[in-house]
Amino acid sequence: MARRQIAWWLGVALLAVAVAQGTGSPPAVTSAELGDLPGDETQVRGLVRFTDPDADVVRADFSLVASQTGIIFPPFAITTIRQVAEGQISFFLGISSQSSQPVTFQVVLTDAAGNVSAPFQFAAQVVAPEAVQIPVSVPSPMVVAARIALSGVPVGLVLTPSGAALVTLADRGQLVQVDLASGQSTTVATGLGNPVGVAVAGAVAVVAERATGRLSSVDLATGTTTTLVQDLAGPVGVAALPDGSRVVVTESTSGQLAVVSLSDGTRQVIAEGLASPAAVAVRGNTALVSTALGLVQVDLSAGTVTTLAADAPLASGVAVANGTVLLSVSGQGVVKVDLATGAVTPGAGGPAVAGGLAVTREGTVLFLDAGESALLSLTL
């Protein structure tokens, strides 16, 4: 049976101008733009332009209409649309595919009166990612290929669509961006309250502030920080959902996993009773959560919690690469968990205080040494 490949719409926002009097006419899509899509789920920004004489568009439906190898794309609807006469919808799309192929998407608009636009199709090219091979069955010594010094205690780590690293510096209250080629760090935001976990959703970073109990959104272009939700009970880990409009956040004090909307800060508890949940990663419609009682999987639709590996140690970071879950663990380095069997391979030793970790498109593992204030590039 062919391997199923899943595409997800990530992060949608609407920018539009002008208003017109209602005429009862249907809206129309005038154009759409979408660049090449890396098969490793890297987010790519696209635009859909439209006109609407009634200025009352209320819904945009997207679907996949053509692919070569059976990519599964669940239909996706946008319902938070500003009612205007003409404008553009900016979206971020990530796709998972092991083969290069052309794909065709379709968008249909609906207005408040029920008028429907003609279907508009637009094409894109999927580019297969390079294979990432990480051995699962044997401990991986931490071979440090490169070390980038940081100024502060690094805790959270995530990669941007351009391949740069975003790092939270907990003691300094900062979010910094690190160029992996030059090693140069640029401050993105300051004044955060003990920032720990960080995720990227489109053009913003989402940061968990443990000291203040806030979840904040940081505009990566301007550094503007906005509080999404507050009064969380010990927020630690955060990860973006495939649709890019929401994130999951772990609350270590309450033992909860919640989903937070980036548009209005609405918080929905998905799972409760977790044992000190910490780092989290999202894979499809499942959250992988490191807890004091092992690594668990949470179905984000049903809220069902399943133990994947009861003997997995509590981790500071979680990442997934080709069916292997990687955990950054203080003193052990990189611990590996087989997604299919739950088998745990202990680390072969590492920094005394571990921060987050991430995997680049080329398969390099990035690991934060919180004790020595460094970003390490590892070869496993």
Coordinates of N, CA and C in Angstrom, one line a residue, residues 182-274:
S182 N 26.1 31.9 9.7 CA 27.1 32.9 10.2 C 27.3 32.8 11.7
G183 N 26.3 32.2 12.4 CA 26.3 32.2 13.8 C 25.8 33.5 14.5
Q184 N 25.4 34.4 13.7 CA 25.0 35.7 14.2 C 23.6 35.7 14.8
S185 N 23.4 36.3 16.0 CA 22.1 36.4 16.6 C 21.5 37.8 16.5
T186 N 20.2 37.8 16.3 CA 19.5 39.1 16.2 C 18.3 39.0 17.2
T187 N 18.2 40.1 18.0 CA 17.1 40.1 19.0 C 15.8 40.4 18.3
V188 N 14.8 39.6 18.5 CA 13.5 39.8 17.9 C 12.5 40.4 18.8
A189 N 12.6 40.0 20.1 CA 11.6 40.6 21.1 C 12.3 40.6 22.5
T190 N 11.9 41.5 23.3 CA 12.4 41.6 24.7 C 11.3 41.8 25.6
G191 N 11.6 41.8 26.9 CA 10.5 42.0 27.9 C 9.6 40.8 28.1
L192 N 10.0 39.6 27.7 CA 9.2 38.4 27.9 C 9.4 37.9 29.3
G193 N 8.4 37.3 29.9 CA 8.5 36.7 31.3 C 9.0 35.3 31.3
N194 N 10.3 35.1 31.4 CA 10.8 33.7 31.5 C 10.3 32.9 30.3
P195 N 10.6 33.3 29.1 CA 10.1 32.6 27.9 C 10.8 31.2 27.8
V196 N 9.9 30.2 27.5 CA 10.4 28.8 27.4 C 10.1 28.3 26.0
G197 N 9.0 27.6 25.8 CA 8.6 27.0 24.5 C 8.3 28.1 23.5
V198 N 8.6 27.7 22.2 CA 8.4 28.7 21.1 C 7.9 27.8 19.9
A199 N 7.0 28.4 19.1 CA 6.6 27.8 17.9 C 6.5 28.9 16.8
V200 N 6.4 28.5 15.5 CA 6.3 29.4 14.4 C 5.0 29.0 13.7
A201 N 4.1 30.1 13.5 CA 2.9 29.9 12.7 C 2.8 31.0 11.7
G202 N 3.2 30.8 10.5 CA 3.2 31.8 9.5 C 4.2 32.9 9.8
A203 N 3.8 34.1 9.9 CA 4.7 35.3 10.1 C 4.9 35.6 11.6
V204 N 4.4 34.8 12.5 CA 4.6 35.1 13.9 C 5.2 33.9 14.6
A205 N 5.8 34.3 15.8 CA 6.3 33.2 16.7 C 5.4 33.3 17.9
V206 N 5.1 32.1 18.5 CA 4.2 32.0 19.7 C 5.1 31.5 20.8
V207 N 5.1 32.3 21.9 CA 6.0 32.0 23.0 C 5.3 31.8 24.3
A208 N 5.7 30.7 25.0 CA 5.1 30.4 26.3 C 5.9 31.2 27.4
E209 N 5.3 32.0 28.2 CA 6.0 32.8 29.2 C 5.7 32.1 30.6
R210 N 6.6 31.4 31.1 CA 6.3 30.6 32.3 C 6.1 31.5 33.5
A211 N 6.9 32.6 33.7 CA 6.8 33.5 34.9 C 5.5 34.2 34.9
T212 N 4.9 34.6 33.8 CA 3.7 35.4 33.8 C 2.5 34.6 33.5
G213 N 2.6 33.4 33.0 CA 1.4 32.6 32.7 C 0.8 33.0 31.4
R214 N 1.6 33.7 30.5 CA 1.0 34.2 29.3 C 1.5 33.4 28.1
L215 N 0.7 33.4 27.1 CA 1.1 32.9 25.8 C 1.0 34.1 24.8
S216 N 2.2 34.4 24.2 CA 2.3 35.7 23.5 C 2.6 35.4 22.0
S217 N 2.1 36.3 21.2 CA 2.5 36.2 19.7 C 3.5 37.3 19.4
V218 N 4.5 37.0 18.7 CA 5.6 37.9 18.3 C 5.6 38.0 16.8
D219 N 5.4 39.2 16.3 CA 5.5 39.5 14.8 C 7.0 39.4 14.5
L220 N 7.4 38.5 13.6 CA 8.8 38.2 13.3 C 9.4 39.4 12.5
A221 N 8.6 40.2 11.8 CA 9.1 41.3 11.0 C 9.3 42.5 11.9
T222 N 8.4 42.8 12.8 CA 8.5 44.0 13.6 C 8.9 43.8 15.1
G223 N 8.7 42.6 15.6 CA 9.0 42.3 17.0 C 7.9 42.7 17.9
T224 N 6.8 43.2 17.4 CA 5.6 43.5 18.2 C 5.1 42.3 18.9
T225 N 4.9 42.4 20.2 CA 4.4 41.3 21.0 C 3.0 41.6 21.5
T226 N 2.1 40.6 21.3 CA 0.7 40.7 21.7 C 0.4 39.5 22.6
T227 N -0.3 39.7 23.7 CA -0.8 38.7 24.5 C -2.0 37.9 23.9
L228 N -1.8 36.6 23.7 CA -2.9 35.8 23.2 C -3.9 35.4 24.3
V229 N -3.3 34.9 25.4 CA -4.0 34.4 26.5 C -3.2 34.5 27.8
Q230 N -3.8 34.7 28.9 CA -3.0 34.8 30.2 C -3.6 33.9 31.2
D231 N -3.0 33.9 32.4 CA -3.5 33.1 33.5 C -3.4 31.6 33.2
L232 N -2.4 31.2 32.4 CA -2.1 29.8 32.2 C -1.4 29.2 33.4
A233 N -1.6 27.9 33.7 CA -1.0 27.3 34.9 C 0.4 26.7 34.5
G234 N 1.4 27.5 34.5 CA 2.7 27.0 34.2 C 2.9 26.6 32.7
P235 N 2.7 27.5 31.8 CA 2.9 27.1 30.4 C 4.4 26.8 30.1
V236 N 4.6 25.7 29.3 CA 6.0 25.3 29.0 C 6.2 25.1 27.5
G237 N 5.6 24.0 27.0 CA 5.8 23.7 25.6 C 4.7 24.3 24.7
V238 N 5.1 24.6 23.5 CA 4.1 25.1 22.5 C 4.5 24.6 21.1
A239 N 3.5 24.3 20.3 CA 3.7 23.8 19.0 C 2.5 24.2 18.1
A240 N 2.8 24.5 16.8 CA 1.8 25.0 15.9 C 1.0 23.8 15.3
L241 N -0.3 23.9 15.2 CA -1.1 22.9 14.5 C -1.0 23.1 13.0
P242 N -1.3 22.0 12.3 CA -1.1 22.0 10.8 C -1.8 23.1 10.1
D243 N -3.0 23.6 10.6 CA -3.7 24.6 9.9 C -3.1 26.0 10.1
G244 N -2.1 26.1 11.0 CA -1.4 27.4 11.2 C -2.2 28.5 11.9
S245 N -3.5 28.2 12.3 CA -4.3 29.2 13.0 C -4.4 29.0 14.5
R246 N -3.8 27.8 14.9 CA -3.9 27.5 16.3 C -2.6 26.9 16.8
V247 N -2.3 26.9 18.1 CA -1.2 26.2 18.7 C -1.7 25.3 19.9
V248 N -0.9 24.3 20.2 CA -1.1 23.6 21.4 C -0.1 24.1 22.5
V249 N -0.5 24.1 23.7 CA 0.4 24.5 24.8 C 0.2 23.6 26.0
T250 N 1.3 23.2 26.6 CA 1.3 22.4 27.8 C 1.3 23.3 29.0
E251 N 0.5 22.9 30.0 CA 0.5 23.6 31.3 C 1.0 22.7 32.4
S252 N 2.2 22.8 32.8 CA 2.8 21.8 33.7 C 2.2 21.8 35.1
T253 N 1.7 22.9 35.6 CA 1.1 23.0 36.9 C -0.3 22.3 37.0
S254 N -1.1 22.6 36.0 CA -2.5 22.0 36.0 C -2.5 20.7 35.3
G255 N -1.4 20.3 34.6 CA -1.4 19.0 33.9 C -2.3 18.9 32.7
Q256 N -2.5 20.1 32.1 CA -3.4 20.2 30.9 C -2.7 20.4 29.6
L257 N -3.3 20.0 28.5 CA -2.9 20.3 27.2 C -4.1 21.1 26.5
A258 N -3.8 22.3 26.1 CA -4.9 23.2 25.5 C -4.5 23.6 24.1
V259 N -5.6 23.9 23.3 CA -5.4 24.5 22.0 C -5.8 25.9 22.1
V260 N -5.0 26.8 21.5 CA -5.3 28.3 21.6 C -5.4 28.8 20.2
S261 N -6.4 29.6 19.9 CA -6.6 30.2 18.6 C -5.7 31.4 18.5
L262 N -5.0 31.6 17.4 CA -4.2 32.8 17.2 C -5.0 34.0 16.8
S263 N -6.2 33.8 16.4 CA -7.0 35.0 15.9 C -7.7 35.7 17.1
D264 N -8.1 34.9 18.1 CA -8.8 35.6 19.2 C -8.4 35.1 20.6
G265 N -7.4 34.2 20.7 CA -6.9 33.8 22.0 C -7.8 32.8 22.7
T266 N -8.9 32.3 22.0 CA -9.7 31.3 22.6 C -9.0 30.1 23.0
R267 N -9.2 29.6 24.2 CA -8.4 28.4 24.8 C -9.4 27.3 25.0
Q268 N -9.0 26.1 24.5 CA -9.9 24.9 24.6 C -9.0 23.8 25.2
V269 N -9.4 23.3 26.4 CA -8.6 22.2 27.0 C -8.9 20.9 26.3
I270 N -7.8 20.2 25.8 CA -8.0 19.0 25.1 C -7.8 17.8 25.9
A271 N -6.8 17.9 26.9 CA -6.5 16.7 27.7 C -6.2 17.2 29.1
E272 N -6.5 16.5 30.1 CA -6.2 16.8 31.5 C -5.6 15.6 32.2
G273 N -5.1 15.9 33.4 CA -4.5 14.8 34.2 C -3.1 14.3 33.7
L274 N -2.4 15.1 32.9 CA -1.1 14.7 32.5 C -0.1 15.0 33.6

